[in-house]
Short mmCIF file of C-alpha atoms and ligand atoms in Angstrom, two decimals:
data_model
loop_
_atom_site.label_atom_id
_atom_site.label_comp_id
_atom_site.label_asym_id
_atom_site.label_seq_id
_atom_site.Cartn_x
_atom_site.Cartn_y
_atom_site.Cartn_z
CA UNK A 21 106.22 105.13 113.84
CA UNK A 22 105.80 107.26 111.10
CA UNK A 23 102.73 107.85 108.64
CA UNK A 24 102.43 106.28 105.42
CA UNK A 25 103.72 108.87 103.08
CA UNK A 26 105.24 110.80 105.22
CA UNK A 27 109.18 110.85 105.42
CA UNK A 28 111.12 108.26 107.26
CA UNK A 29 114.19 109.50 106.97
CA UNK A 30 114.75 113.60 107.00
CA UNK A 31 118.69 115.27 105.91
CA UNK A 32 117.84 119.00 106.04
CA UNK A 33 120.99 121.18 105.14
CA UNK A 34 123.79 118.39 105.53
CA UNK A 35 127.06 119.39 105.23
CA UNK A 36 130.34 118.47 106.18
CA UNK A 37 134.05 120.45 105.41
CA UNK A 38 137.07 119.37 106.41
CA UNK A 39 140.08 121.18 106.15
CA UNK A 40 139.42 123.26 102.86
CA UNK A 41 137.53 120.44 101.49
CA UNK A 42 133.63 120.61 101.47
CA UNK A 43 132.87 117.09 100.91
CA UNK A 44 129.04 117.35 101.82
CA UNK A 45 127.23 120.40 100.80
CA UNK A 46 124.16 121.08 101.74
CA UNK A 47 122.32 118.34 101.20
CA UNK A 48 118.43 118.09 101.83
CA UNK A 49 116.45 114.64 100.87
CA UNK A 50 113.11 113.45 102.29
CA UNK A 51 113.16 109.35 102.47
CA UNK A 52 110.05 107.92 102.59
CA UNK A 53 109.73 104.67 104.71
CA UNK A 54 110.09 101.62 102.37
CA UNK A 55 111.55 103.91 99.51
CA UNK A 56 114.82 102.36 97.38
CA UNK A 57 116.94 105.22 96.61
CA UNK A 58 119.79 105.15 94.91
CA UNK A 59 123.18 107.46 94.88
CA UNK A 60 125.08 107.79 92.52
CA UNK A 61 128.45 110.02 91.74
CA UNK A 62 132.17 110.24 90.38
CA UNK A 63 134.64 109.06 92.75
CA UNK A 64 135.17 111.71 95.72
CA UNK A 65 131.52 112.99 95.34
CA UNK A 66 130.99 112.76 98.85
CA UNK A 67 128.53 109.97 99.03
CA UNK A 68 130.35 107.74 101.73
CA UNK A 69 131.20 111.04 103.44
CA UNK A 70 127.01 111.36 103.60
CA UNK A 71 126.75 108.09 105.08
CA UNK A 72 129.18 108.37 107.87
CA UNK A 73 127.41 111.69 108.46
CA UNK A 74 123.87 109.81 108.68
CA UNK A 75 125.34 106.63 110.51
CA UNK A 76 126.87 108.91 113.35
CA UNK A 77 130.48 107.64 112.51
CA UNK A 78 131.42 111.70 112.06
CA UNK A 79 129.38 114.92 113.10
CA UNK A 80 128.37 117.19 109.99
CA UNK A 81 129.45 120.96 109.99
CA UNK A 82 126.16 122.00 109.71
CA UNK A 83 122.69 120.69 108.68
CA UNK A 84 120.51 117.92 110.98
CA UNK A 85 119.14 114.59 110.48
CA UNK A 86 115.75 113.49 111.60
CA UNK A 87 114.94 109.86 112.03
CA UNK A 88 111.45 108.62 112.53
CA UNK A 89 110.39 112.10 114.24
CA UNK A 90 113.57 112.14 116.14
CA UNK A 91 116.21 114.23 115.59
CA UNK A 92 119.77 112.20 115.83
CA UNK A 93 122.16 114.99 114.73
CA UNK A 94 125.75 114.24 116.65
CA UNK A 95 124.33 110.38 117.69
CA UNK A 96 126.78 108.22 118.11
CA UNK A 97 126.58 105.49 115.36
CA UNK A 98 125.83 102.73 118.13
CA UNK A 99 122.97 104.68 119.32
CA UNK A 100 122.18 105.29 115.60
CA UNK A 101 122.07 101.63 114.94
CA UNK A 102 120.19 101.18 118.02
CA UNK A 103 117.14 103.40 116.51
CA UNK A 104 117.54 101.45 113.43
CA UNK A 105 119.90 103.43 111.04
CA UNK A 106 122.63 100.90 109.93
CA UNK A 107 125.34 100.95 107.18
CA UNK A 108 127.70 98.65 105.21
CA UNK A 109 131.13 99.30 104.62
CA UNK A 110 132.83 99.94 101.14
CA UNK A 111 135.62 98.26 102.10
CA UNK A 112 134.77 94.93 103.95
CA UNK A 113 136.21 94.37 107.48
CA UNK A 114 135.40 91.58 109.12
CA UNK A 115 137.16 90.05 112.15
CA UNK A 116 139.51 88.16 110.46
CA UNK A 117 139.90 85.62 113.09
CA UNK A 118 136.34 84.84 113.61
CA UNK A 119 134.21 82.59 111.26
CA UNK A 120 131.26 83.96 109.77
CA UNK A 121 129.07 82.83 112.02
CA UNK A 122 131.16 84.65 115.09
CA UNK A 123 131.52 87.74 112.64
CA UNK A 124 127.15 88.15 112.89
CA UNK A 125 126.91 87.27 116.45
CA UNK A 126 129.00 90.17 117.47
CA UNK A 127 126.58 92.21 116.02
CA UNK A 128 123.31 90.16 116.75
CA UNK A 129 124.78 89.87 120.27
CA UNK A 130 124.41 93.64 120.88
CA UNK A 131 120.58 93.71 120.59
CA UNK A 132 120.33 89.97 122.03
CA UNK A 133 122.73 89.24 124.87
CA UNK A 134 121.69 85.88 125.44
CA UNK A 135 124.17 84.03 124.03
CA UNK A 136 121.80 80.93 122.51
CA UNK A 137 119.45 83.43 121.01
CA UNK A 138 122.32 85.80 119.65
CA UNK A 139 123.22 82.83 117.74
CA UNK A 140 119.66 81.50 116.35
CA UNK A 141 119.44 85.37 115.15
CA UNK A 142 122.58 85.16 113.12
CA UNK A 143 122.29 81.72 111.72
CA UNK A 144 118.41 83.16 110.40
CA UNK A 145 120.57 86.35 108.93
CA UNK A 146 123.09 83.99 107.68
CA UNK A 147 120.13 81.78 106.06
CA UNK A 148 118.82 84.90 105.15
CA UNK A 149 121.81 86.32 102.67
CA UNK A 150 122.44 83.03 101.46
CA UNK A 151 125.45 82.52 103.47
CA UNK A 152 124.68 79.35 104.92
CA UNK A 153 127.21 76.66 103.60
CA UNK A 154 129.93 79.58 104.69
CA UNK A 155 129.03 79.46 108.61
CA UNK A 156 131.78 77.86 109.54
CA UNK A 157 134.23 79.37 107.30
CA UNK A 158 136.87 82.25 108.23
CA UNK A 159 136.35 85.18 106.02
CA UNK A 160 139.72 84.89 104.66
CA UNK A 161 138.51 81.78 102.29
CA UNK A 162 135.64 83.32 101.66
CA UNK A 163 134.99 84.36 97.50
CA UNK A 164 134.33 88.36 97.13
CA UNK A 165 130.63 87.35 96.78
CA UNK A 166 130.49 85.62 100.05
CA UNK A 167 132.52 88.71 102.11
CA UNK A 168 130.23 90.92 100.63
CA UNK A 169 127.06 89.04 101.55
CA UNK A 170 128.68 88.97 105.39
CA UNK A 171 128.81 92.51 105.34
CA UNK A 172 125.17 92.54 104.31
CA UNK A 173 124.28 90.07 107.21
CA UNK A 174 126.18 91.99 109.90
CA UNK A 175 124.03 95.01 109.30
CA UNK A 176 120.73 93.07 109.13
CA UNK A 177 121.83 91.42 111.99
CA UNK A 178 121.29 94.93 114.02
CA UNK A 179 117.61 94.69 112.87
CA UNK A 180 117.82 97.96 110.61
CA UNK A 181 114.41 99.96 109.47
CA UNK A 182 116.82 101.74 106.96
CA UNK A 183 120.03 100.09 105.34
CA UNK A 184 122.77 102.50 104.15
CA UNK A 185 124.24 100.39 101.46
CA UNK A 186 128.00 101.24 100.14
CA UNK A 187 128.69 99.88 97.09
CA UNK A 188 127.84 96.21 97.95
CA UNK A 189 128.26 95.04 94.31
CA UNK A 190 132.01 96.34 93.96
CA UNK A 191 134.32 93.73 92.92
CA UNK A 192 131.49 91.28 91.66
CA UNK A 193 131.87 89.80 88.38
CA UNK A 194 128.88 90.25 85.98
CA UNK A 195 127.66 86.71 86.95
CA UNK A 196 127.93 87.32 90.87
CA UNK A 197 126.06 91.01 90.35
CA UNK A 198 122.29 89.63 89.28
CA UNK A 199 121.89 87.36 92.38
CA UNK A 200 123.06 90.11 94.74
CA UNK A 201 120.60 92.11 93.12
CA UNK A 202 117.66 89.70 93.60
CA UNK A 203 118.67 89.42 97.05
CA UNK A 204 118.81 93.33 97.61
CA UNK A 205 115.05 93.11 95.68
CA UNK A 206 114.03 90.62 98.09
CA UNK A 207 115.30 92.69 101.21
CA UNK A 208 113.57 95.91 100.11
CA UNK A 209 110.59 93.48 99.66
CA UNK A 210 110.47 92.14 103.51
CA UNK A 211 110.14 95.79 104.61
CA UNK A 212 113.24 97.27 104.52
CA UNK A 213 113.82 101.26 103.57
CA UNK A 214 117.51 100.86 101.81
CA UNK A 215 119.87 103.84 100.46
CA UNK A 216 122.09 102.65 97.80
CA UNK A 217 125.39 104.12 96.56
CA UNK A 218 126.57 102.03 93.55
CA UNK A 219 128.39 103.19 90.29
CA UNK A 220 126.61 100.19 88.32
CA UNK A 221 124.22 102.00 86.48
CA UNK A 222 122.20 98.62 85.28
CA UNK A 223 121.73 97.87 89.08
CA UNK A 224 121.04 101.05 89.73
CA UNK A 225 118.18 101.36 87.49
CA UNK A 226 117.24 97.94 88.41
CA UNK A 227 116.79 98.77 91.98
CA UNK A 228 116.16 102.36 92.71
CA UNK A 229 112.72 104.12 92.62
CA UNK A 230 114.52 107.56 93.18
CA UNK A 231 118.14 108.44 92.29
CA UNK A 232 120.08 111.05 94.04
CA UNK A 233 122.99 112.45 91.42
CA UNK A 234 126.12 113.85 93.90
CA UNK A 235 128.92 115.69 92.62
CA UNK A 236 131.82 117.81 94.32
CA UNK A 237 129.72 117.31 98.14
CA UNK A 238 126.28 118.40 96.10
CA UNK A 239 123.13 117.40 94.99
CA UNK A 240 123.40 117.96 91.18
CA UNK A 241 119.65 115.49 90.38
CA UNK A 242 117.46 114.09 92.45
CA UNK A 243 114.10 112.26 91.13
CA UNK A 244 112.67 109.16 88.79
CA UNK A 245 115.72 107.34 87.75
CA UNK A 246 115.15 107.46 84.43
CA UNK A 247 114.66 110.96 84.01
CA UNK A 248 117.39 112.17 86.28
CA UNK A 249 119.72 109.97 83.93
CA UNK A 250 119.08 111.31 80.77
CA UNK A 251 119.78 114.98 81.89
CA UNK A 252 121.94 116.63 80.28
CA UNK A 253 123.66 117.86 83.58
CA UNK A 254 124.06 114.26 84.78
CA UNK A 255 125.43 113.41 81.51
CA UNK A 256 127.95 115.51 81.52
CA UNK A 257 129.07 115.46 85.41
CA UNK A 258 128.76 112.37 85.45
CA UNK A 259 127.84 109.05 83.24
CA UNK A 260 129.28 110.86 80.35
CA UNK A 261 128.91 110.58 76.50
CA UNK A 262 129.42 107.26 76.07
CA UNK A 263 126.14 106.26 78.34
CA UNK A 264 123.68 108.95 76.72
N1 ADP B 319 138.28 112.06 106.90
C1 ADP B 319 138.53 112.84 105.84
N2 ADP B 319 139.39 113.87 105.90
C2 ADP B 319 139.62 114.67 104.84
N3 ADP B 319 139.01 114.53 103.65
C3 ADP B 319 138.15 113.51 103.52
C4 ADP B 319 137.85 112.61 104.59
N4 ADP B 319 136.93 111.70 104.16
C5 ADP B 319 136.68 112.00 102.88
N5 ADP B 319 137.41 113.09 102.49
C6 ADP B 319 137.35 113.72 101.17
O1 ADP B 319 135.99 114.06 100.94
C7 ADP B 319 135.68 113.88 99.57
C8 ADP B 319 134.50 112.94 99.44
O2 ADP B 319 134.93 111.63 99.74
P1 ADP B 319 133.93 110.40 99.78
O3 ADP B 319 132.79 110.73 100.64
O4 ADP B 319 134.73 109.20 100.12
O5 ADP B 319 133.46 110.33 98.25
P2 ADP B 319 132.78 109.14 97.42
O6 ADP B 319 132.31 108.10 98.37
O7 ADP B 319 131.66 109.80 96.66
O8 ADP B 319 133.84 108.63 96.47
C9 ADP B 319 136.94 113.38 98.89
O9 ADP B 319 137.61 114.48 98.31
C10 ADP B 319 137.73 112.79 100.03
O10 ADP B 319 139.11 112.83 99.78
MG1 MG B 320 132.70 106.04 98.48
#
């Protein structure tokens, strides 16, 4: 385990081209366990591009990432989830012919094979996002609210140390967003270390106790949210006029 205060979660040099594209460039953040940062970028930024890097779902072009002492460059993202790196997907996918119950017990099943126990775990994770009158349903009746809440629980149900969090409040309504957010309060609360890509600024300054500012594969801000928001750089890469 790591030392309190010292980093969690290490991305030293990240970087990741594809053909004449650099999508990630050169990225370098210290995470500290328990820490809530938040990303934040235009569109094509290269923040999801980051998190498949960091989840093992692709290899970066250059740069390594350290978790928990442990350096897990080139993982695969099963053996990254396995160590305790997990991430949600922008765009939910559930099995669309399972309910939700049978969506989290394919993933609680891979750290708890026996069958009863797999699905004790996921009915807890289910409890645990609120989920709970939905068990039974298949996620093609489920409200955006709901799908997106099963995306949460079939990450937690993996057991994460640090949640990689894409855009979870996308397609919410204002009135959906502030419960989501007291649930992602409540999560970071129990223990979790979370990284947060969301273009909502309110939640973002809610939530985050860093923000990390990404634009064109780059690290344009990184610091106290506040601060980092009201630079002028930020302004104008990003939030623009309107928000200073
Ligand atoms: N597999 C890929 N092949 C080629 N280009 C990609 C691929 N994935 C992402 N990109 C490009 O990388 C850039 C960053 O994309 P992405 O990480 O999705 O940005 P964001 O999540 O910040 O909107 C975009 O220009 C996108 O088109
Ligand atoms: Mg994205």
């Amino acid at each position: 385990m790591s030392e309190r205060g010292t980093s969690l979660l290490s991305i030293e040099g990240l970087t990741k081209r594809f053909a004449g594209l650099t999508a990630v460039d050169d990225i370098g953040i210290e995470v500290a366990e328990h820490e809530f940062l938040g990303i934040v970028g235009p569109n094509g930024a290269g923040k999801t591009t980051l998190f498949s890097l960091i989840a093992g779902e692709q290899r970066p072009t250059e740069g390594r990432i350290v978790f928990d002492g442990t350096d897990i460059t080139g993982w695969p993202a099963d053996r990254v989830a396995k160590a305790g790196l997990v991430r949600t997907f922008q765009l939910m996918r559930p099995f669309e012919s399972m309910n939700v119950l049978e969506n989290v017990m394919i993933a609680t099943h891979q750290h708890t094979p026996a069958p009863h126990a797999a699905r004790h775990k996921a009915l807890d994770v289910i409890e645990r996002v609120q989920l709970g009158r939905y068990a039974t349903a298949m996620p093609a009746s489920l409200p955006t609210a709901a799908l997106k809440r099963l995306e949460l629980a079939r990450a937690l149900a993996l057991d994460p140390q640090v949640i990689l969090l894409d855009e979870v409040l996308a397609g919410l309504v204002p009135a959906e967003r502030a419960p989501m957010i007291e649930l992602l309060r409540t999560l970071h609360g129990e223990g979790l270390t979370v990284m947060f890509i969301e273009h909502i600024m309110a939640a973002v300054l809610a939530l985050s106790e860093r923000l990390l500012v990404m634009h064109e594969g780059a690290q344009l801000a990184l610091g106290d949210p506040r601060e980092v928001t009201e630079d002028p750089v930020v302004v104008e890469a990003y939030l623009g006029e309107d928000y200073a």
